[in-house]
XYZ file of C-alpha atoms in Angstrom:
489
model
C 153.763 46.049 -21.707
C 155.618 49.277 -22.412
C 157.646 49.987 -25.472
C 161.142 51.248 -25.431
C 161.562 55.004 -25.672
C 163.658 54.621 -28.793
C 160.757 53.216 -30.732
C 158.386 55.868 -29.584
C 160.867 58.566 -30.414
C 161.509 57.191 -33.875
C 157.827 57.181 -34.641
C 157.071 60.580 -33.242
C 159.996 62.381 -34.867
C 160.004 60.451 -38.146
C 163.692 59.568 -37.790
C 164.847 56.128 -38.890
C 164.891 53.586 -36.101
C 168.399 52.192 -35.409
C 168.797 48.669 -36.724
C 169.754 45.805 -34.389
C 173.415 44.832 -34.343
C 172.421 41.337 -35.472
C 171.247 42.782 -38.789
C 174.645 44.383 -39.376
C 176.373 41.081 -38.600
C 174.335 39.304 -41.285
C 174.940 42.125 -43.780
C 178.683 41.862 -43.143
C 178.480 38.098 -43.529
C 176.715 38.452 -46.885
C 179.457 40.827 -48.031
C 182.282 38.416 -47.145
C 180.442 35.430 -48.648
C 179.902 37.331 -51.903
C 183.573 38.327 -52.104
C 184.591 34.700 -51.617
C 182.175 33.472 -54.260
C 183.589 36.102 -56.616
C 187.073 34.717 -55.953
C 186.103 31.193 -57.005
C 183.681 31.824 -59.888
C 186.235 33.110 -62.464
C 188.718 30.267 -61.935
C 186.249 27.384 -61.524
C 185.838 26.560 -65.255
C 189.590 26.722 -65.796
C 190.172 24.509 -62.756
C 187.714 21.950 -64.140
C 189.439 22.064 -67.542
C 192.752 21.291 -65.852
C 191.484 17.710 -65.365
C 191.393 17.224 -69.146
C 187.646 17.690 -69.780
C 185.917 19.724 -72.466
C 184.077 23.016 -72.283
C 180.670 21.362 -71.771
C 181.935 19.301 -68.836
C 183.568 22.362 -67.301
C 180.285 24.271 -67.602
C 178.472 21.345 -65.960
C 180.413 22.047 -62.753
C 178.718 25.446 -62.573
C 175.317 23.968 -63.450
C 175.662 21.263 -60.771
C 176.004 23.907 -58.061
C 172.898 25.768 -59.307
C 170.918 22.547 -59.786
C 171.568 21.378 -56.215
C 170.469 24.789 -54.936
C 167.236 24.385 -56.860
C 166.544 20.804 -55.793
C 167.473 21.225 -52.121
C 165.591 24.493 -51.565
C 162.354 22.795 -50.340
C 164.366 20.721 -47.855
C 166.087 23.872 -46.621
C 162.694 25.470 -46.056
C 161.532 22.524 -43.951
C 164.787 22.557 -41.980
C 164.216 26.212 -41.137
C 160.715 25.366 -39.897
C 161.992 22.556 -37.672
C 165.442 23.651 -36.490
C 165.224 27.434 -36.709
C 167.062 29.916 -38.883
C 170.251 30.258 -36.843
C 171.137 26.542 -36.789
C 170.446 26.060 -40.506
C 172.442 29.185 -41.377
C 175.537 28.074 -39.459
C 175.220 24.506 -40.756
C 175.004 25.729 -44.351
C 178.076 27.912 -43.932
C 180.066 24.985 -42.537
C 179.033 22.703 -45.414
C 180.122 25.254 -48.017
C 183.366 25.979 -46.125
C 184.365 22.317 -45.877
C 183.355 21.424 -49.452
C 185.129 24.494 -50.860
C 188.301 23.798 -48.896
C 188.239 20.168 -50.035
C 187.789 21.315 -53.655
C 191.237 22.887 -53.475
C 192.662 19.373 -53.019
C 190.469 17.594 -55.598
C 192.444 15.094 -57.690
C 189.844 14.382 -60.377
C 186.972 15.973 -62.233
C 184.370 13.828 -60.482
C 185.702 14.678 -57.054
C 185.301 18.344 -57.936
C 181.763 17.685 -59.238
C 180.680 16.002 -55.993
C 182.239 18.673 -53.783
C 180.665 21.550 -55.735
C 177.293 19.775 -55.579
C 177.626 19.571 -51.791
C 178.472 23.265 -51.842
C 175.198 23.936 -53.642
C 173.301 22.197 -50.830
C 175.039 24.301 -48.181
C 174.532 27.434 -50.252
C 170.758 27.049 -50.386
C 170.710 26.311 -46.645
C 172.370 29.560 -45.650
C 170.599 31.580 -48.346
C 167.089 30.572 -47.233
C 167.887 30.736 -43.514
C 169.740 34.063 -43.663
C 166.866 35.692 -45.513
C 164.424 34.189 -42.995
C 166.555 35.451 -40.112
C 166.814 38.937 -41.604
C 163.048 39.048 -42.094
C 162.314 37.901 -38.543
C 164.753 40.321 -36.921
C 163.900 43.353 -39.072
C 161.639 46.017 -37.551
C 158.384 45.869 -39.582
C 158.714 49.545 -40.538
C 162.265 49.005 -41.874
C 161.983 45.821 -43.944
C 162.741 47.611 -47.198
C 165.733 49.412 -45.692
C 167.150 46.145 -44.334
C 166.582 44.325 -47.645
C 168.391 47.160 -49.417
C 171.346 46.926 -47.035
C 171.537 43.156 -47.363
C 171.362 43.266 -51.167
C 173.892 46.106 -51.341
C 176.382 44.243 -49.167
C 176.037 41.126 -51.298
C 176.313 43.061 -54.560
C 179.401 45.045 -53.528
C 181.016 41.793 -52.463
C 180.129 40.188 -55.811
C 181.717 43.088 -57.704
C 184.816 43.171 -55.489
C 185.394 39.417 -55.529
C 186.615 39.093 -59.132
C 188.917 42.077 -58.653
C 190.525 40.422 -55.628
C 190.569 37.118 -57.467
C 192.434 38.675 -60.362
C 195.095 39.918 -57.986
C 195.471 36.388 -56.578
C 195.554 34.617 -59.933
C 199.325 34.404 -59.800
C 199.106 32.017 -56.844
C 197.455 29.249 -58.876
C 193.939 27.939 -59.522
C 193.595 26.218 -56.133
C 194.406 29.184 -53.901
C 191.014 30.976 -54.303
C 189.252 27.884 -52.918
C 191.479 27.900 -49.836
C 190.893 31.625 -49.239
C 187.116 31.293 -49.716
C 186.976 28.362 -47.273
C 188.930 30.329 -44.668
C 186.665 33.367 -45.131
C 183.565 31.197 -44.628
C 184.991 29.758 -41.413
C 185.661 33.284 -40.133
C 182.083 34.307 -40.960
C 180.729 31.180 -39.239
C 182.615 31.937 -36.026
C 181.695 35.637 -36.123
C 177.985 34.934 -36.661
C 177.967 32.273 -33.950
C 179.593 34.590 -31.396
C 177.338 37.509 -32.321
C 174.075 35.558 -32.234
C 174.582 32.884 -29.585
C 173.305 35.096 -26.723
C 171.016 37.242 -28.839
C 167.416 37.274 -27.684
C 166.398 38.646 -31.064
C 167.913 35.715 -32.967
C 167.063 33.061 -30.372
C 164.818 30.231 -31.583
C 161.219 30.836 -30.621
C 159.597 28.356 -28.215
C 157.249 25.753 -29.625
C 154.062 27.528 -30.534
C 155.752 30.922 -30.206
C 155.746 31.535 -33.962
C 153.065 30.993 -36.547
C 154.240 28.623 -39.289
C 153.322 29.810 -42.777
C 153.066 27.063 -45.397
C 153.698 27.404 -49.113
C 150.036 26.676 -49.824
C 148.946 29.467 -47.497
C 151.240 31.938 -49.258
C 150.251 30.675 -52.721
C 146.648 31.609 -51.963
C 147.705 35.267 -51.978
C 148.027 36.966 -55.354
C 150.956 39.050 -54.072
C 152.998 35.901 -53.501
C 152.233 34.543 -56.960
C 153.305 37.911 -58.351
C 156.610 37.877 -56.462
C 157.339 34.334 -57.664
C 156.904 35.390 -61.292
C 158.954 38.555 -60.884
C 161.743 36.630 -59.169
C 161.682 34.038 -61.977
C 162.045 36.888 -64.470
C 164.794 38.343 -62.271
C 166.701 35.049 -62.285
C 166.282 34.581 -66.033
C 167.201 38.139 -67.041
C 169.715 39.235 -64.400
C 171.492 36.097 -63.233
C 171.054 33.985 -66.349
C 170.801 35.807 -69.680
C 172.896 38.819 -68.658
C 175.815 36.654 -67.548
C 175.556 34.306 -70.541
C 174.711 36.579 -73.496
C 176.229 39.987 -72.723
C 179.860 38.746 -72.906
C 179.092 37.043 -76.240
C 177.302 40.151 -77.493
C 180.312 42.329 -76.696
C 182.787 40.044 -78.437
C 180.819 38.621 -81.394
C 178.557 41.538 -82.350
C 180.480 44.634 -81.253
C 183.886 43.000 -81.896
C 185.318 44.238 -78.607
C 187.851 42.536 -76.385
C 186.629 40.115 -73.677
C 187.748 42.645 -71.071
C 185.022 45.043 -72.220
C 182.431 42.409 -71.285
C 183.607 42.756 -67.710
C 183.266 46.527 -68.015
C 179.651 46.154 -69.191
C 178.821 43.897 -66.242
C 180.493 46.343 -63.858
C 178.448 49.245 -65.272
C 175.293 47.207 -64.641
C 176.407 46.647 -61.046
C 177.077 50.385 -60.663
C 173.471 51.099 -61.634
C 172.385 48.575 -59.021
C 174.448 50.113 -56.257
C 173.213 53.617 -57.095
C 169.613 52.828 -56.090
C 169.540 49.568 -54.096
C 169.571 51.075 -50.625
C 167.371 54.059 -51.466
C 164.753 51.882 -53.185
C 164.497 49.587 -50.182
C 164.299 52.463 -47.738
C 161.694 54.526 -49.575
C 159.545 51.471 -50.281
C 158.940 51.408 -46.522
C 157.298 54.830 -46.878
C 155.646 54.765 -50.287
C 154.825 51.082 -50.648
C 156.381 48.229 -52.613
C 154.369 48.411 -55.842
C 155.740 51.716 -57.194
C 159.301 50.362 -57.082
C 158.376 46.883 -58.308
C 156.454 48.231 -61.297
C 158.849 51.030 -62.241
C 161.949 48.904 -61.628
C 160.670 46.017 -63.758
C 159.769 48.348 -66.633
C 163.090 50.213 -66.512
C 165.049 46.958 -66.415
C 162.919 45.609 -69.287
C 163.744 48.646 -71.437
C 167.433 48.438 -70.607
C 167.565 44.702 -71.326
C 165.779 45.036 -74.656
C 168.042 47.995 -75.500
C 171.095 45.746 -75.177
C 169.879 43.758 -78.150
C 169.840 46.762 -80.480
C 173.103 48.298 -79.253
C 175.444 48.825 -82.190
C 178.158 50.782 -80.368
C 179.981 50.272 -77.102
C 178.722 53.529 -75.479
C 175.122 52.530 -76.279
C 175.733 49.103 -74.752
C 177.166 50.629 -71.582
C 174.283 53.114 -71.333
C 171.639 50.409 -71.650
C 173.550 48.247 -69.141
C 173.434 51.098 -66.633
C 169.686 51.610 -67.223
C 169.024 47.894 -66.728
C 171.077 48.025 -63.522
C 169.018 50.938 -62.216
C 165.797 49.013 -62.782
C 167.130 45.848 -61.167
C 168.325 47.873 -58.197
C 164.821 49.262 -57.724
C 162.971 45.949 -57.610
C 165.522 43.524 -56.117
C 165.383 44.685 -52.446
C 161.696 45.548 -52.771
C 160.900 41.957 -53.765
C 162.548 40.670 -50.607
C 160.664 43.196 -48.509
C 157.400 42.137 -50.199
C 158.038 38.512 -49.206
C 158.635 39.688 -45.633
C 155.317 41.565 -45.761
C 153.542 38.435 -46.966
C 154.982 36.270 -44.184
C 154.304 38.975 -41.608
C 155.719 39.500 -38.119
C 155.964 36.711 -35.546
C 155.845 34.036 -38.245
C 158.263 31.566 -39.776
C 157.937 30.896 -43.492
C 160.738 28.560 -44.533
C 158.786 26.954 -47.420
C 157.644 30.393 -48.566
C 161.238 31.646 -48.766
C 162.365 28.411 -50.386
C 159.750 28.876 -53.111
C 160.923 32.453 -53.606
C 164.525 31.319 -54.056
C 163.555 28.402 -56.298
C 161.782 30.793 -58.673
C 165.019 32.728 -59.231
C 167.124 29.555 -59.497
C 164.707 28.094 -62.050
C 164.963 31.263 -64.115
C 168.747 31.155 -63.846
C 168.840 27.564 -65.128
C 166.222 27.845 -67.891
C 166.847 31.414 -69.054
C 170.289 31.033 -70.639
C 169.308 27.768 -72.346
C 166.039 28.985 -73.881
C 167.142 32.517 -74.718
C 170.532 31.312 -75.915
C 168.852 28.936 -78.349
C 166.672 31.809 -79.571
C 169.762 33.979 -80.097
C 171.433 31.192 -82.064
C 168.404 30.518 -84.269
C 167.270 34.139 -84.731
C 169.281 37.055 -83.326
C 170.585 38.624 -80.131
C 168.093 41.444 -80.567
C 165.070 39.117 -80.505
C 166.486 37.055 -77.649
C 167.038 40.102 -75.430
C 163.659 41.560 -76.411
C 161.971 38.361 -75.192
C 163.976 38.596 -71.971
C 162.814 42.174 -71.481
C 159.232 41.038 -72.111
C 159.474 38.690 -69.106
C 160.226 41.690 -66.898
C 157.473 43.770 -68.522
C 154.940 41.013 -67.758
C 156.116 41.095 -64.126
C 155.361 44.842 -64.040
C 151.843 44.231 -65.395
C 151.230 41.514 -62.805
C 152.314 43.819 -59.984
C 150.005 46.517 -61.295
C 146.898 44.370 -60.731
C 147.642 42.739 -57.357
C 147.167 44.382 -53.941
C 149.941 46.318 -52.225
C 151.965 43.862 -50.054
C 152.832 46.553 -47.488
C 149.733 47.173 -45.434
C 150.200 49.953 -42.933
C 147.797 50.383 -40.046
C 146.425 53.920 -39.707
C 148.283 55.907 -37.068
C 146.191 58.023 -34.710
C 147.303 60.465 -32.077
C 146.690 59.479 -28.451
C 144.095 62.207 -27.970
C 142.157 60.906 -30.989
C 141.958 57.335 -29.723
C 138.878 55.823 -28.110
C 140.983 54.094 -25.466
C 143.199 54.940 -22.522
C 146.703 55.453 -23.924
C 150.028 55.170 -22.186
C 152.664 57.873 -22.080
C 153.867 57.195 -25.616
C 150.457 56.379 -27.042
C 151.484 52.768 -27.585
C 150.095 50.912 -24.584
C 146.392 51.072 -24.052
C 143.299 49.387 -22.680
C 140.257 49.507 -24.860
C 137.051 51.024 -23.541
C 134.977 50.296 -26.635
C 134.406 46.813 -28.089
C 133.079 45.065 -31.128
C 130.190 42.917 -29.839
C 131.020 40.044 -32.200
C 134.645 39.991 -31.066
C 133.569 40.174 -27.422
C 131.256 37.173 -27.798
C 133.946 35.185 -29.633
C 136.466 35.805 -26.844
C 133.763 35.102 -24.266
C 132.979 31.723 -25.802
C 136.672 30.783 -26.056
C 137.506 31.782 -22.486
C 134.365 30.338 -20.914
C 133.688 33.559 -19.014
C 132.162 36.919 -19.890
C 134.225 40.000 -20.542
C 133.758 43.349 -18.927
C 131.387 45.633 -20.833
C 129.991 42.557 -22.637
C 126.228 42.260 -23.048
C 126.497 38.780 -21.489
C 125.612 39.086 -17.803
C 128.190 37.909 -15.265
C 127.698 34.553 -13.594
C 128.898 35.663 -10.178
C 126.547 37.299 -7.687
C 126.569 41.088 -7.688
C 129.095 42.566 -5.317
C 128.100 45.632 -3.389
C 130.408 48.431 -2.444
C 130.249 51.760 -0.767
C 130.995 55.030 -2.430
C 131.110 58.525 -1.095
C 128.479 61.048 -2.110
C 130.030 64.174 -3.601
C 129.895 67.051 -1.195
C 129.891 64.846 1.854
C 127.072 62.888 3.420
C 126.366 59.279 4.054
C 127.893 56.648 1.876
C 125.659 54.892 -0.581
C 125.579 51.143 -1.107
C 125.158 49.881 -4.606
C 126.152 47.235 -7.109
C 129.751 46.945 -8.216
C 128.662 47.847 -11.722
C 127.822 51.303 -10.400
C 131.281 51.807 -8.942
C 134.054 53.340 -11.048
C 136.925 50.896 -10.915
C 140.192 50.502 -12.725
C 140.247 47.857 -15.455
C 141.549 44.541 -14.158
C 144.515 42.666 -15.528
C 142.150 39.973 -16.815
C 140.191 42.616 -18.737
C 143.361 43.878 -20.357
C 144.452 40.370 -21.393
C 141.036 39.448 -22.764
C 140.828 42.576 -24.737
């Protein structure tokens, strides 16, 4: 089988290999989804309060969405294993679109609670399946670059969403739900049209992909490390930062609530500054340097928030924390892709990865918030930073997830290479491997020490310089390797 010239050229010249169009479709979809979520998130508590409930009940609407994501993640992983990524992704988008559109017409608090809970189920379906699809379609040498693109698209959408939502606030609390539902339907149709005839995104035949279980991944120390670091990521970035930083700005620094939004935006700016570059260069230099450095930088920035006594110091530490998070966020996703490996489907593995972050998001604000109330914001944020520092220590002692095979030039190989050095037929063998293949196939391999069962075949060959032909065994005749030899080897 020959490889395409593009791949050979990319490897020989060192230029980045062009990404498949399907990857760009999913990146664009993540961007639109994030914008829509940003439209709804700011108005959701106010919408819940419009039904005459208290602050705790309004907050429970947000928690219900996150809780259903956490609880349904294992089911989403199994659905990916059985139905394939594309079907689960489109189904999840439709569930969120319908439930969000129906939320715009909710007539009671409990109707809104049920519909947002259904949205959480759909959300975890398309989150797990889209990540699985991105991993499967990404070229192995560009996993970090693709993870950086995907994360950047989602982050820019998350930052842009509230800005667009603010501009639409004059149209009422229900309008953002209608717009988000319409955007999700557009993404569903676009993804369906782009992927329906795609060979790259097509479901693999039965037996065509290796299924990786959660237990198999758990046996690897790298996977246990990525679960802890993603738990710390969920607790620090998605939980504590969103819950405590606005309170810190208003209650400690005595600033207006609008400055809390500025602090969160500065954090996002730090993210955007390094997200794509971190993912791309982790493909060259390995995942661990970015995971360790990013976790430590984010830990310092997070702990620094707790001792900030002026607004400029708060903004500076927010930017530092954003830089660190931007370094390890796409690299974590690429590390999970490395663990699953090519030609494999790991729905439960990805579900566990997502659950770790969701668990941190649910537990982090509660535990750290209680610590801030009983002690101080400084201690609470220092403990949060310690979670990230522990993740850096864990990454320092586990193996590198990205394992690159040594690249040798065609003239240095001990086999017959094709034109681009990619296709080859081995001429040297490992005896143990040869015997294993021999036993499995029920027949000896060429160049194996096991003698052939068939009778020797004689052939004639010409004597150099002319003369009579000489009869001899086929083993004495130089022949081209057979197709069966190539397959066996």
